[in-house]
Short mmCIF file of N, CA, C and O in Angstrom, two decimals:
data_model
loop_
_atom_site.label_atom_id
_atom_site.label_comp_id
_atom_site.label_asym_id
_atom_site.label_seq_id
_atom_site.Cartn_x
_atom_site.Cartn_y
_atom_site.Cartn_z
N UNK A 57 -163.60 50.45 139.40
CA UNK A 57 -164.25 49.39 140.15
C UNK A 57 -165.00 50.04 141.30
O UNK A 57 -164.41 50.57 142.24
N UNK A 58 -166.51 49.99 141.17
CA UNK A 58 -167.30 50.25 142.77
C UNK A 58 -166.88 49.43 144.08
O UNK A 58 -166.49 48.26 144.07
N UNK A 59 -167.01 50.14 145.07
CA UNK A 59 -167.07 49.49 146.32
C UNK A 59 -167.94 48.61 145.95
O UNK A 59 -167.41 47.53 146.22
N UNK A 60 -169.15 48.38 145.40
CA UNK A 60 -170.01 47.00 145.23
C UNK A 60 -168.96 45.94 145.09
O UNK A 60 -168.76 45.08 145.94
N UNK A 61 -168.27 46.07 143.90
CA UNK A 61 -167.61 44.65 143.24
C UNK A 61 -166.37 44.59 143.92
O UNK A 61 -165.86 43.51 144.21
N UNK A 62 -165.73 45.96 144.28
CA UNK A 62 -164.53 45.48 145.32
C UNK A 62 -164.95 44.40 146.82
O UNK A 62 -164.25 43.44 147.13
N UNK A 63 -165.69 44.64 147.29
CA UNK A 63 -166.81 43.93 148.15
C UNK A 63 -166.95 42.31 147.55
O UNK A 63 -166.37 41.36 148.06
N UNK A 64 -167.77 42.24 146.48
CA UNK A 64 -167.99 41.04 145.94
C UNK A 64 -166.23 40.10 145.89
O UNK A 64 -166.05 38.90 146.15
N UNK A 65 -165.28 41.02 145.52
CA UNK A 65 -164.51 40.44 144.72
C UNK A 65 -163.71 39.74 146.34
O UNK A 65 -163.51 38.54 146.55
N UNK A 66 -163.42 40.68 147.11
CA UNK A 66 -162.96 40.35 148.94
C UNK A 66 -164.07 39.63 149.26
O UNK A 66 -163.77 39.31 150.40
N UNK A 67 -165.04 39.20 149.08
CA UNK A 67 -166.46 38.46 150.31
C UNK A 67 -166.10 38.94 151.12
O UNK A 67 -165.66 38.35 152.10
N UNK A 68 -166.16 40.38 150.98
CA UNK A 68 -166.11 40.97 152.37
C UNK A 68 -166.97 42.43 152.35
O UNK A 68 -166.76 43.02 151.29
N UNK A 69 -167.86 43.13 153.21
CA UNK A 69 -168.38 44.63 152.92
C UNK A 69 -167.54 45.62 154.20
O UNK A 69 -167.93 46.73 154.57
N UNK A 70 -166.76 45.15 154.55
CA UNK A 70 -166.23 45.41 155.77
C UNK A 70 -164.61 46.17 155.08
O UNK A 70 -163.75 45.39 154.65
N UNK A 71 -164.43 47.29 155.06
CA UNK A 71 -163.02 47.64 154.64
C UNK A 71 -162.07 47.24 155.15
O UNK A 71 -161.14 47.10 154.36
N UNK A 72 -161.71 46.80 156.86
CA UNK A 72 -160.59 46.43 157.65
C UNK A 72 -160.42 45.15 156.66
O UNK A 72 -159.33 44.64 156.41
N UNK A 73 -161.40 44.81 156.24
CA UNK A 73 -161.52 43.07 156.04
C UNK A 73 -160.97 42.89 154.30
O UNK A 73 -160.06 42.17 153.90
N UNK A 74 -161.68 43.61 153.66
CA UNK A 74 -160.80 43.67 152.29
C UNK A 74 -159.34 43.92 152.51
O UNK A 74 -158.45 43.08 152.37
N UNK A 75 -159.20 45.09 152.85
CA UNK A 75 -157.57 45.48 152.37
C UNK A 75 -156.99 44.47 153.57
O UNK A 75 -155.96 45.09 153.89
N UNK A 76 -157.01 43.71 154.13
CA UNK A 76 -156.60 42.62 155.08
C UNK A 76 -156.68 41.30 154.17
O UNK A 76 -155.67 40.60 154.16
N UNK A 77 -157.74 40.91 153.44
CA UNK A 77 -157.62 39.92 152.46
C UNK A 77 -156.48 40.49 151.55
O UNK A 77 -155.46 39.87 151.26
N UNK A 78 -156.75 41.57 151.19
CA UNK A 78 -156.17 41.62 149.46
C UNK A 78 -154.22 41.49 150.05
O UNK A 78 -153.35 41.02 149.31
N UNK A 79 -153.94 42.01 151.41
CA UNK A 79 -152.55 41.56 151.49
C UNK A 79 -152.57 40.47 151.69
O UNK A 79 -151.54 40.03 151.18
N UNK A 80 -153.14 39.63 152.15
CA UNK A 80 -152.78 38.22 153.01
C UNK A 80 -152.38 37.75 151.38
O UNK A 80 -151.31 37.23 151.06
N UNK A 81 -153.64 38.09 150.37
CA UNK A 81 -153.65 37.22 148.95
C UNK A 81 -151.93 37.78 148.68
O UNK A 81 -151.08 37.00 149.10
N UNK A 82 -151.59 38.66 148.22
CA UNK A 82 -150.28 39.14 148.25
C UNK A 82 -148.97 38.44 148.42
O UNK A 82 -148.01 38.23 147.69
N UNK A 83 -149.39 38.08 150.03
CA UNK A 83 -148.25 38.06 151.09
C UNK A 83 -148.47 36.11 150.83
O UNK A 83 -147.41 35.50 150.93
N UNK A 84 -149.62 35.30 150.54
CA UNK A 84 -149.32 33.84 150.05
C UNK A 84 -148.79 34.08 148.66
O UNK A 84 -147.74 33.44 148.59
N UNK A 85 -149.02 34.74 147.44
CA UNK A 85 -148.76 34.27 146.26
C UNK A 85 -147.02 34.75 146.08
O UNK A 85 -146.22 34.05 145.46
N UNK A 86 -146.65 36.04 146.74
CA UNK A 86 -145.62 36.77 146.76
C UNK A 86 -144.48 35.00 147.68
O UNK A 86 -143.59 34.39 147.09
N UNK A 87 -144.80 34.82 148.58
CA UNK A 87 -144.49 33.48 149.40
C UNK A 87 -144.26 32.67 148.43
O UNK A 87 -143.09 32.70 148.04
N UNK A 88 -144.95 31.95 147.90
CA UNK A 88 -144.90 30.81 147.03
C UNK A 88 -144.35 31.14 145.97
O UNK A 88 -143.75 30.25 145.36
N UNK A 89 -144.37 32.38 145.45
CA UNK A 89 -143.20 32.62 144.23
C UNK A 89 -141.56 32.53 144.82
O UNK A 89 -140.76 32.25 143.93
N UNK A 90 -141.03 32.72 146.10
CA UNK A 90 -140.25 32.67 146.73
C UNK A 90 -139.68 31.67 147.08
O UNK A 90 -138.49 31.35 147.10
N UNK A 91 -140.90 31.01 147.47
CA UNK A 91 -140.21 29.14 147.95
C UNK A 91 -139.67 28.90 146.39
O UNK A 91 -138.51 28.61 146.10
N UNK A 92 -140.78 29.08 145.43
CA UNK A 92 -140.52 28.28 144.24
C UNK A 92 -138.88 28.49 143.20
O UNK A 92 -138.34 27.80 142.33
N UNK A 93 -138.57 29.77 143.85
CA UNK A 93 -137.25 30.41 143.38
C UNK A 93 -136.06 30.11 144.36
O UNK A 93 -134.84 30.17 144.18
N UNK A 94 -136.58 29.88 145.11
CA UNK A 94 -135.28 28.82 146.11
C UNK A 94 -135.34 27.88 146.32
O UNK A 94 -134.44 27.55 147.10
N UNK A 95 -136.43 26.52 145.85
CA UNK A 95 -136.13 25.58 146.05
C UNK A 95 -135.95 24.48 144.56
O UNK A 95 -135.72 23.27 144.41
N UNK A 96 -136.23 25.88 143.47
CA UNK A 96 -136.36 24.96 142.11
C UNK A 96 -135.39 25.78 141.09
O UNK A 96 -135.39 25.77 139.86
N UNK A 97 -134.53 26.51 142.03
CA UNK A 97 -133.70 27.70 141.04
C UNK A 97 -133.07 27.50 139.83
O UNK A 97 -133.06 28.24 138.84
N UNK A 98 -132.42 26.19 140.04
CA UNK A 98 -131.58 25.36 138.79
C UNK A 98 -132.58 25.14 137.58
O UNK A 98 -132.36 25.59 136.45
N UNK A 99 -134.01 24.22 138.01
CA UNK A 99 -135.10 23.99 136.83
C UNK A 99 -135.83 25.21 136.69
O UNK A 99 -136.30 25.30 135.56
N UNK A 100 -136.10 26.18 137.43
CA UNK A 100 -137.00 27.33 136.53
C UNK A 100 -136.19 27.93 136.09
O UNK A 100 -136.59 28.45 135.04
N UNK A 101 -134.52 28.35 136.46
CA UNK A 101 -133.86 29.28 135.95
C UNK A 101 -133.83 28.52 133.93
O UNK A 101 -133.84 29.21 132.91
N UNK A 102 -133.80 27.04 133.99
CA UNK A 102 -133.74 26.84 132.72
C UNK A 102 -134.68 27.06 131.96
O UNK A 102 -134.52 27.45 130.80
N UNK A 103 -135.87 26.83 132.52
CA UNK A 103 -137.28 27.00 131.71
C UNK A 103 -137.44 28.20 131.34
O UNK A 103 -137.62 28.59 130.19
N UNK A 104 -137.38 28.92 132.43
CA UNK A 104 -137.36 30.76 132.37
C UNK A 104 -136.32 31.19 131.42
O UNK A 104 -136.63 31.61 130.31
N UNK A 105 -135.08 31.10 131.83
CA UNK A 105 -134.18 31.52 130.60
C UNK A 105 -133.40 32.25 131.66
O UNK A 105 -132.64 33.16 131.30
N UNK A 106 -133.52 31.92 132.98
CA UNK A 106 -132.68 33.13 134.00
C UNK A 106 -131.63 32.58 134.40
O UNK A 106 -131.79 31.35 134.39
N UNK A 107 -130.34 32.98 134.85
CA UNK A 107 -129.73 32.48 135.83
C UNK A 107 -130.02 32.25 137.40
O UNK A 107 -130.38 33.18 138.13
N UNK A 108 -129.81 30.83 137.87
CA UNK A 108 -130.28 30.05 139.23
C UNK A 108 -129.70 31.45 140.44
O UNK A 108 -130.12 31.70 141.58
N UNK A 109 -128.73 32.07 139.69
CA UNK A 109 -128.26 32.91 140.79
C UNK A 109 -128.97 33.95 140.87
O UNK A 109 -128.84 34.78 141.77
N UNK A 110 -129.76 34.02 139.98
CA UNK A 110 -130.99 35.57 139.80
C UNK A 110 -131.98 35.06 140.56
O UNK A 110 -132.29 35.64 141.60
N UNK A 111 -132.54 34.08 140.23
CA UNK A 111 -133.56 33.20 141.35
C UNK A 111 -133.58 32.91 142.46
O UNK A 111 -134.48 32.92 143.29
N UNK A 112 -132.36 32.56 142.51
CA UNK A 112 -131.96 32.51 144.36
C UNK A 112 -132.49 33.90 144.59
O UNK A 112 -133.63 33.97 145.06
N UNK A 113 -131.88 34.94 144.35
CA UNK A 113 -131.57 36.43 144.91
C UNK A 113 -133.11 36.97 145.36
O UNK A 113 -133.37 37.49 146.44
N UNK A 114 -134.26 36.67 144.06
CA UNK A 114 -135.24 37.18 144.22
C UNK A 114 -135.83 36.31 144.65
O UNK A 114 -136.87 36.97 144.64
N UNK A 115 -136.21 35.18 145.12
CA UNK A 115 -136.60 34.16 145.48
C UNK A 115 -136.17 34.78 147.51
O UNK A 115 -137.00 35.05 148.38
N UNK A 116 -135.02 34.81 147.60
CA UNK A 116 -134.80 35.41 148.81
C UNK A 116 -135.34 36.72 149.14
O UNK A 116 -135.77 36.96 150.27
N UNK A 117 -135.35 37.66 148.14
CA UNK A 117 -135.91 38.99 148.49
C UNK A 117 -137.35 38.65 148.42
O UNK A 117 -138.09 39.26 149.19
N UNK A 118 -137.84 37.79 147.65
CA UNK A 118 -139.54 38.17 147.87
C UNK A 118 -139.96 37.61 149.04
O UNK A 118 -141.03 38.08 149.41
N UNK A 119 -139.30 36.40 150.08
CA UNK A 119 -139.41 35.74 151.12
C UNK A 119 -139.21 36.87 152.14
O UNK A 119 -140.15 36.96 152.93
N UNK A 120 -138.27 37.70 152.31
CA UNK A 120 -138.93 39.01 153.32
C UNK A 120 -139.80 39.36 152.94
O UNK A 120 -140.85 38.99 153.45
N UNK A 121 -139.80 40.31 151.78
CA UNK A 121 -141.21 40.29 151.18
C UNK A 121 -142.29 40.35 151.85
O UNK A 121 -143.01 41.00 152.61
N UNK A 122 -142.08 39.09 151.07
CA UNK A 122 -143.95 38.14 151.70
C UNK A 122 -144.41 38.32 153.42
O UNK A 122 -145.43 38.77 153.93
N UNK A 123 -143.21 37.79 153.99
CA UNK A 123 -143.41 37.65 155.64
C UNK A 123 -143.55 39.33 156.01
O UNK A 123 -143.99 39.62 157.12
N UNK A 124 -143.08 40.60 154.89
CA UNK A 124 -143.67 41.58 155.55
C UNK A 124 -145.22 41.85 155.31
O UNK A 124 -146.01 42.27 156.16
N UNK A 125 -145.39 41.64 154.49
CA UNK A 125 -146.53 41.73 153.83
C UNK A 125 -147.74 41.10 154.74
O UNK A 125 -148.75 41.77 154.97
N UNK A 126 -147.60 40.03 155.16
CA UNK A 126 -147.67 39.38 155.63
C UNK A 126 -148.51 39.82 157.33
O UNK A 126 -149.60 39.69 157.90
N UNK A 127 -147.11 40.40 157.58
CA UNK A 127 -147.69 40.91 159.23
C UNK A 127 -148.01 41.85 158.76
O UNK A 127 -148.77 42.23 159.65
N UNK A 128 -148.06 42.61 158.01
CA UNK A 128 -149.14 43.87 157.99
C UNK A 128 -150.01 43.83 157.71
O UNK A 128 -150.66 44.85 157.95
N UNK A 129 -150.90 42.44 156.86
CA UNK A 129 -152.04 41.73 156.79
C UNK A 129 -152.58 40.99 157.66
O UNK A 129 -153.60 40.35 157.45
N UNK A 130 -151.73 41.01 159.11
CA UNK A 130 -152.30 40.05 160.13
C UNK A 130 -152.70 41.04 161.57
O UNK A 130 -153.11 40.62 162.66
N UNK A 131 -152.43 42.37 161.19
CA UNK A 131 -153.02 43.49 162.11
C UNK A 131 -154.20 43.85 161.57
O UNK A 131 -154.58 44.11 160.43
N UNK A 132 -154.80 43.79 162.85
CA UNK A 132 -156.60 44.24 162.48
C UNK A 132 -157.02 45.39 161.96
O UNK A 132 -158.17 45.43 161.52
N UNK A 133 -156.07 46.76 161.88
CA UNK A 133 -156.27 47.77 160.67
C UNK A 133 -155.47 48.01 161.03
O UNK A 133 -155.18 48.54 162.10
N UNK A 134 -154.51 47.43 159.62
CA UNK A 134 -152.83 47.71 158.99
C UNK A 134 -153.23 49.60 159.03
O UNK A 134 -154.36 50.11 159.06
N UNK A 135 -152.19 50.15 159.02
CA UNK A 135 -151.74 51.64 158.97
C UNK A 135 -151.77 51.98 157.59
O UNK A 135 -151.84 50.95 156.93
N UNK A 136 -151.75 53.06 156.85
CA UNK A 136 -152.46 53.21 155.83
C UNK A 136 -150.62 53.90 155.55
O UNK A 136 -150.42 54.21 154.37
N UNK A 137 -149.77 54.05 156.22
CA UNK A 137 -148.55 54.05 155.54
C UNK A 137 -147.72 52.91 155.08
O UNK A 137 -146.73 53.03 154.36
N UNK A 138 -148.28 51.55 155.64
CA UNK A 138 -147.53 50.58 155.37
C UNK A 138 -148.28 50.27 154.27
O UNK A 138 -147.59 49.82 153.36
N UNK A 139 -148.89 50.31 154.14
CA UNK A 139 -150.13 49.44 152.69
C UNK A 139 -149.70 50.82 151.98
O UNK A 139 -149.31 50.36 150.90
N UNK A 140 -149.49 52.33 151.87
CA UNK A 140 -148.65 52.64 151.11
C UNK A 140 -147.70 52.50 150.51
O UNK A 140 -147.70 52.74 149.31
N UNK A 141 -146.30 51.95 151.33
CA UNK A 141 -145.52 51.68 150.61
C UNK A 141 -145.61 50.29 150.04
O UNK A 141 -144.72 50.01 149.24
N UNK A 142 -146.64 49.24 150.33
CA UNK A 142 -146.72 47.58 149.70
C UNK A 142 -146.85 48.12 148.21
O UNK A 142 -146.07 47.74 147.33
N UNK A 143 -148.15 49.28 147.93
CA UNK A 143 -148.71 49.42 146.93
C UNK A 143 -147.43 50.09 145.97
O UNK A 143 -147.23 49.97 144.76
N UNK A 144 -146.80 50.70 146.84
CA UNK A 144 -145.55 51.54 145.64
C UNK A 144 -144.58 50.81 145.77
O UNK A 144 -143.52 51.41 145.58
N UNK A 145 -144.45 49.40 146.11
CA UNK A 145 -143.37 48.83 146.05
C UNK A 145 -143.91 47.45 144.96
O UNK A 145 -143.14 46.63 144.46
N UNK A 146 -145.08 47.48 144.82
CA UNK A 146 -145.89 46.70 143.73
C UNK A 146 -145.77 47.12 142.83
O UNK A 146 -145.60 46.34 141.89
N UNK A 147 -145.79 48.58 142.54
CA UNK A 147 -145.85 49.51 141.38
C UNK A 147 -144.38 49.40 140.54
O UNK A 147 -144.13 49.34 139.33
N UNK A 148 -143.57 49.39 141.70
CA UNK A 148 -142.00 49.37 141.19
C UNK A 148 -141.73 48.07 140.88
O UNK A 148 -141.29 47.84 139.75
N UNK A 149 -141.92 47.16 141.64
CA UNK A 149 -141.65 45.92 140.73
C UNK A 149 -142.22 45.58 139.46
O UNK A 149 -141.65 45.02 138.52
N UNK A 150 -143.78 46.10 139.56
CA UNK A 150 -143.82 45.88 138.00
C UNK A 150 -143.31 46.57 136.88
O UNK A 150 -143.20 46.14 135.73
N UNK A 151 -142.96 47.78 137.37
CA UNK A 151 -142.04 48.83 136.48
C UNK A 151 -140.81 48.21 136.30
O UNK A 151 -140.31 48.06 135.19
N UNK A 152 -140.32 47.84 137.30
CA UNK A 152 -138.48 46.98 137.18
C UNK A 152 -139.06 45.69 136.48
O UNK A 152 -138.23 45.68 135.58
N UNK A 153 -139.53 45.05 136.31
CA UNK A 153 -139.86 43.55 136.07
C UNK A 153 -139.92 43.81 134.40
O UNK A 153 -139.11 43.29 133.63
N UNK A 154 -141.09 44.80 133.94
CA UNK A 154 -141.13 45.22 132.64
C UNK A 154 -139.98 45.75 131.68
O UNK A 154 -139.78 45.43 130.51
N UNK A 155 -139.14 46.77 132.63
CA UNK A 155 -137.81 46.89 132.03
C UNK A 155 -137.02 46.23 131.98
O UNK A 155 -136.46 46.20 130.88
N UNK A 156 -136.67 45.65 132.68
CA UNK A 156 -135.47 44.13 132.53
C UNK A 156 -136.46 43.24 131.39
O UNK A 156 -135.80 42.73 130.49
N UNK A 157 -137.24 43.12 131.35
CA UNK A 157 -137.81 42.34 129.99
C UNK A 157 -137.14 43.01 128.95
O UNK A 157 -136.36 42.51 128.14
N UNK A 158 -137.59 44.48 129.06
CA UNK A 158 -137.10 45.06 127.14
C UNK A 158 -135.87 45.20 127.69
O UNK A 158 -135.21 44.31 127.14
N UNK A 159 -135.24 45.71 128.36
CA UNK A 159 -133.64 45.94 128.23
C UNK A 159 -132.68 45.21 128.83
O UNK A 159 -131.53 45.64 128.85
N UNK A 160 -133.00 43.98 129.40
CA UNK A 160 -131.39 43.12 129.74
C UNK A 160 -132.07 41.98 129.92
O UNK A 160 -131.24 41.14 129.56
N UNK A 161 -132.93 41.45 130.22
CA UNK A 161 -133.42 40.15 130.31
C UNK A 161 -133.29 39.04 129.01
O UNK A 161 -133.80 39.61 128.04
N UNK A 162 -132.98 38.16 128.75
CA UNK A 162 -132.94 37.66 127.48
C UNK A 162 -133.60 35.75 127.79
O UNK A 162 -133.05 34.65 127.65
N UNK A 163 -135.07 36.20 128.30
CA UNK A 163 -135.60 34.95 128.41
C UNK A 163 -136.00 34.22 127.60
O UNK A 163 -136.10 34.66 126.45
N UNK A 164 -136.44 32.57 127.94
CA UNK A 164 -137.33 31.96 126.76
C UNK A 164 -138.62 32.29 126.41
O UNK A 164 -139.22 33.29 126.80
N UNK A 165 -139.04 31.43 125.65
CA UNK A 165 -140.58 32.44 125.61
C UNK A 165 -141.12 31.91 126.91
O UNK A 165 -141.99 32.78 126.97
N UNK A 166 -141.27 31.40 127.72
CA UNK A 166 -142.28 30.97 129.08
C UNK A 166 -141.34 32.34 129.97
O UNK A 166 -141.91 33.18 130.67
N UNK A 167 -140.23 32.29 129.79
CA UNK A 167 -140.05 33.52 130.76
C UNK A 167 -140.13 34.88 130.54
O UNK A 167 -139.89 35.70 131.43
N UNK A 168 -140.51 35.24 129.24
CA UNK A 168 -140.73 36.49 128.61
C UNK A 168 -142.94 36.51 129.17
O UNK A 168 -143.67 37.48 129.38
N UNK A 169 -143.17 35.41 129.19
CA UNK A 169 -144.86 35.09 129.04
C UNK A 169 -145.05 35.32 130.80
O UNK A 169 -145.85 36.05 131.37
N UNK A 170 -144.23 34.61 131.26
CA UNK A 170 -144.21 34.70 133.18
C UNK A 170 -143.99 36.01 133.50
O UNK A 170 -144.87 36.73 133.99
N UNK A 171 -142.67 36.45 133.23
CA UNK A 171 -142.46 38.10 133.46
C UNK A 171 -143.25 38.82 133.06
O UNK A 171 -143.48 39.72 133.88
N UNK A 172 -143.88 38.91 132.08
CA UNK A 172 -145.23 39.60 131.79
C UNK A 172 -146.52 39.52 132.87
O UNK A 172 -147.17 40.48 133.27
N UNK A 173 -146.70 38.16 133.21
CA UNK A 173 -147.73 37.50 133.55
C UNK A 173 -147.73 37.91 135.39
O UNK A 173 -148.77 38.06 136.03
N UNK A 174 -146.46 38.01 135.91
CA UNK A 174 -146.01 38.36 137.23
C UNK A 174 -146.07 39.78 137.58
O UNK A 174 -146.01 40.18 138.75
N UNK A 175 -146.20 40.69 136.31
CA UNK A 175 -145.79 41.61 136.05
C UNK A 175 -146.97 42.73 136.71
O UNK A 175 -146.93 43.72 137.44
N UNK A 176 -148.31 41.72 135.81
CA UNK A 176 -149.29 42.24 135.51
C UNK A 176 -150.28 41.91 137.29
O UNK A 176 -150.93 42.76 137.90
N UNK A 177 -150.06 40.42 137.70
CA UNK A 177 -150.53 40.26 138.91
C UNK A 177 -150.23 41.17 139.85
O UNK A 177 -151.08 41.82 140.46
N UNK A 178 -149.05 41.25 140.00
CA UNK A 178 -148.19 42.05 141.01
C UNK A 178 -148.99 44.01 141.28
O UNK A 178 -149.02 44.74 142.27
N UNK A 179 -149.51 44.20 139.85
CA UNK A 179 -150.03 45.59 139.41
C UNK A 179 -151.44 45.37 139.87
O UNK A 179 -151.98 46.18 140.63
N UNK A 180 -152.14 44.15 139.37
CA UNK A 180 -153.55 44.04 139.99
C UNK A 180 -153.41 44.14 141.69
O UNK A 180 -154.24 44.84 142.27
N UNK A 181 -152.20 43.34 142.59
CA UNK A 181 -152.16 43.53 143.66
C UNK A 181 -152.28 44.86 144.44
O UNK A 181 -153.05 45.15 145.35
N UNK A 182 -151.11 45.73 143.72
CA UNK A 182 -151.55 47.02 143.70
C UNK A 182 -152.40 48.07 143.77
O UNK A 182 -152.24 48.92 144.66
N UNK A 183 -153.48 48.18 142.82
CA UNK A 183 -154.52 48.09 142.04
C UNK A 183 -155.74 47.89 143.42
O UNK A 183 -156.55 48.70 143.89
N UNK A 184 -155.47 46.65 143.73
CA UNK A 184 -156.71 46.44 144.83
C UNK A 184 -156.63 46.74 146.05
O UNK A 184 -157.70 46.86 146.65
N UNK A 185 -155.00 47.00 146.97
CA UNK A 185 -154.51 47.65 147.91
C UNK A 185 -155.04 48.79 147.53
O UNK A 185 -156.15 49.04 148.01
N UNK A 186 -154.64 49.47 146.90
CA UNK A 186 -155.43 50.99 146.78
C UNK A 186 -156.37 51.49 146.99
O UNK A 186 -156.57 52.49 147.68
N UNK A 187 -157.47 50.50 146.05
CA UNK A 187 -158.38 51.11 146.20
C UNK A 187 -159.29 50.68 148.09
O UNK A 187 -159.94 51.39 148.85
N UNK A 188 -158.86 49.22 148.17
CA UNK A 188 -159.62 48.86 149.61
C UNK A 188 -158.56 50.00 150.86
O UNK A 188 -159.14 50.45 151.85
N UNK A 189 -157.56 50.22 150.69
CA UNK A 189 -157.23 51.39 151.40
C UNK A 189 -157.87 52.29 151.03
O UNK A 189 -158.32 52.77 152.07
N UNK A 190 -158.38 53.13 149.86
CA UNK A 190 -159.38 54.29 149.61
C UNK A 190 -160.45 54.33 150.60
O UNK A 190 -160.67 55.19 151.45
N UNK A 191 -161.34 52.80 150.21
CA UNK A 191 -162.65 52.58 151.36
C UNK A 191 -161.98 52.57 152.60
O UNK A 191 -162.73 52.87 153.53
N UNK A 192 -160.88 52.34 152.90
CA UNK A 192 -161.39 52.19 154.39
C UNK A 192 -160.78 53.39 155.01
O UNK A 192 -160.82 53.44 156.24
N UNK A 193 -160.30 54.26 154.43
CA UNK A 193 -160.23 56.17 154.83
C UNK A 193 -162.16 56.48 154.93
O UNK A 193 -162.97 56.73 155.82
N UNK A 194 -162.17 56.28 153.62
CA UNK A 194 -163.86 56.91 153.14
C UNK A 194 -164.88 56.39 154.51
O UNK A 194 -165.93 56.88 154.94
N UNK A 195 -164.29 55.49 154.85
CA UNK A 195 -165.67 54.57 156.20
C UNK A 195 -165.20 55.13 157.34
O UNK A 195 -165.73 54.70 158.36
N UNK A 196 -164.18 56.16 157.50
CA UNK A 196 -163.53 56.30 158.65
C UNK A 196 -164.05 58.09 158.81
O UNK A 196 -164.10 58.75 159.85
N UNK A 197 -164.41 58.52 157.39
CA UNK A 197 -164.77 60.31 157.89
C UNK A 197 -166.17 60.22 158.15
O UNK A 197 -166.79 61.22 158.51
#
């Protein structure tokens, strides 16, 4: 992906300003997967195929999460070690998320299709932290 379309894709040409969008986007969707796992644990754990007590758990862990994510998207140029570890902690969840699919997860199909589907967002999140941290080293030499 060029800085052109990373640009297009943030409405932003400003690097502080991308990698500041691309967490905030993060730090709401990472949020709302959180509320939605603690306040609906009983009905998605059935739909999903999970136990309510697995949902609670991560539903609670992604709610720090998010709120870290969060303030490091609400500083006017986040530190390029914290958006390091967001990005390798994106990386690992989609790595953990994928393996509990093939080796202990035993969902329905919507939760085999979600875990995939969470899997893959979570990696694009990644994915675009990176690279708008790349630009905004590159705008800085």
């Amino acid at each position: 992906m060029s800085a052109t379309q990373l640009a297009a894709l943030a409405r932003t040409v400003e690097p502080q300003g991308m990698l500041r969008r691309f967490l905030t986007l993060d730090a709401v969707v990472t949020g709302v997967n959180a509320l939605a796992y603690l306040a609906l644990s009983g009905p998605l754990g059935r739909l999903l195929g999970a136990g309510s007590g697995l949902l609670l758990g991560l539903g609670a862990f992604l709610a720090v999460y998010a709120a870290g994510v969060g303030l490091l998207a609400a500083r006017p140029h986040p530190p390029a070690s914290g958006v390091r570890i967001v990005v390798e902690a994106n990386l690992a969840w989609t790595a953990v998320s994928l393996a509990a699919l093939a080796l202990w997860l035993t969902p329905t199909t919507a939760g085999a299709v979600w875990t995939v589907l969470q899997a893959l967002t979570v990696a694009g999140f990644a994915l675009l932290q990176h690279m708008a941290l790349r630009e905004c080293q590159l705008s800085q030499d």
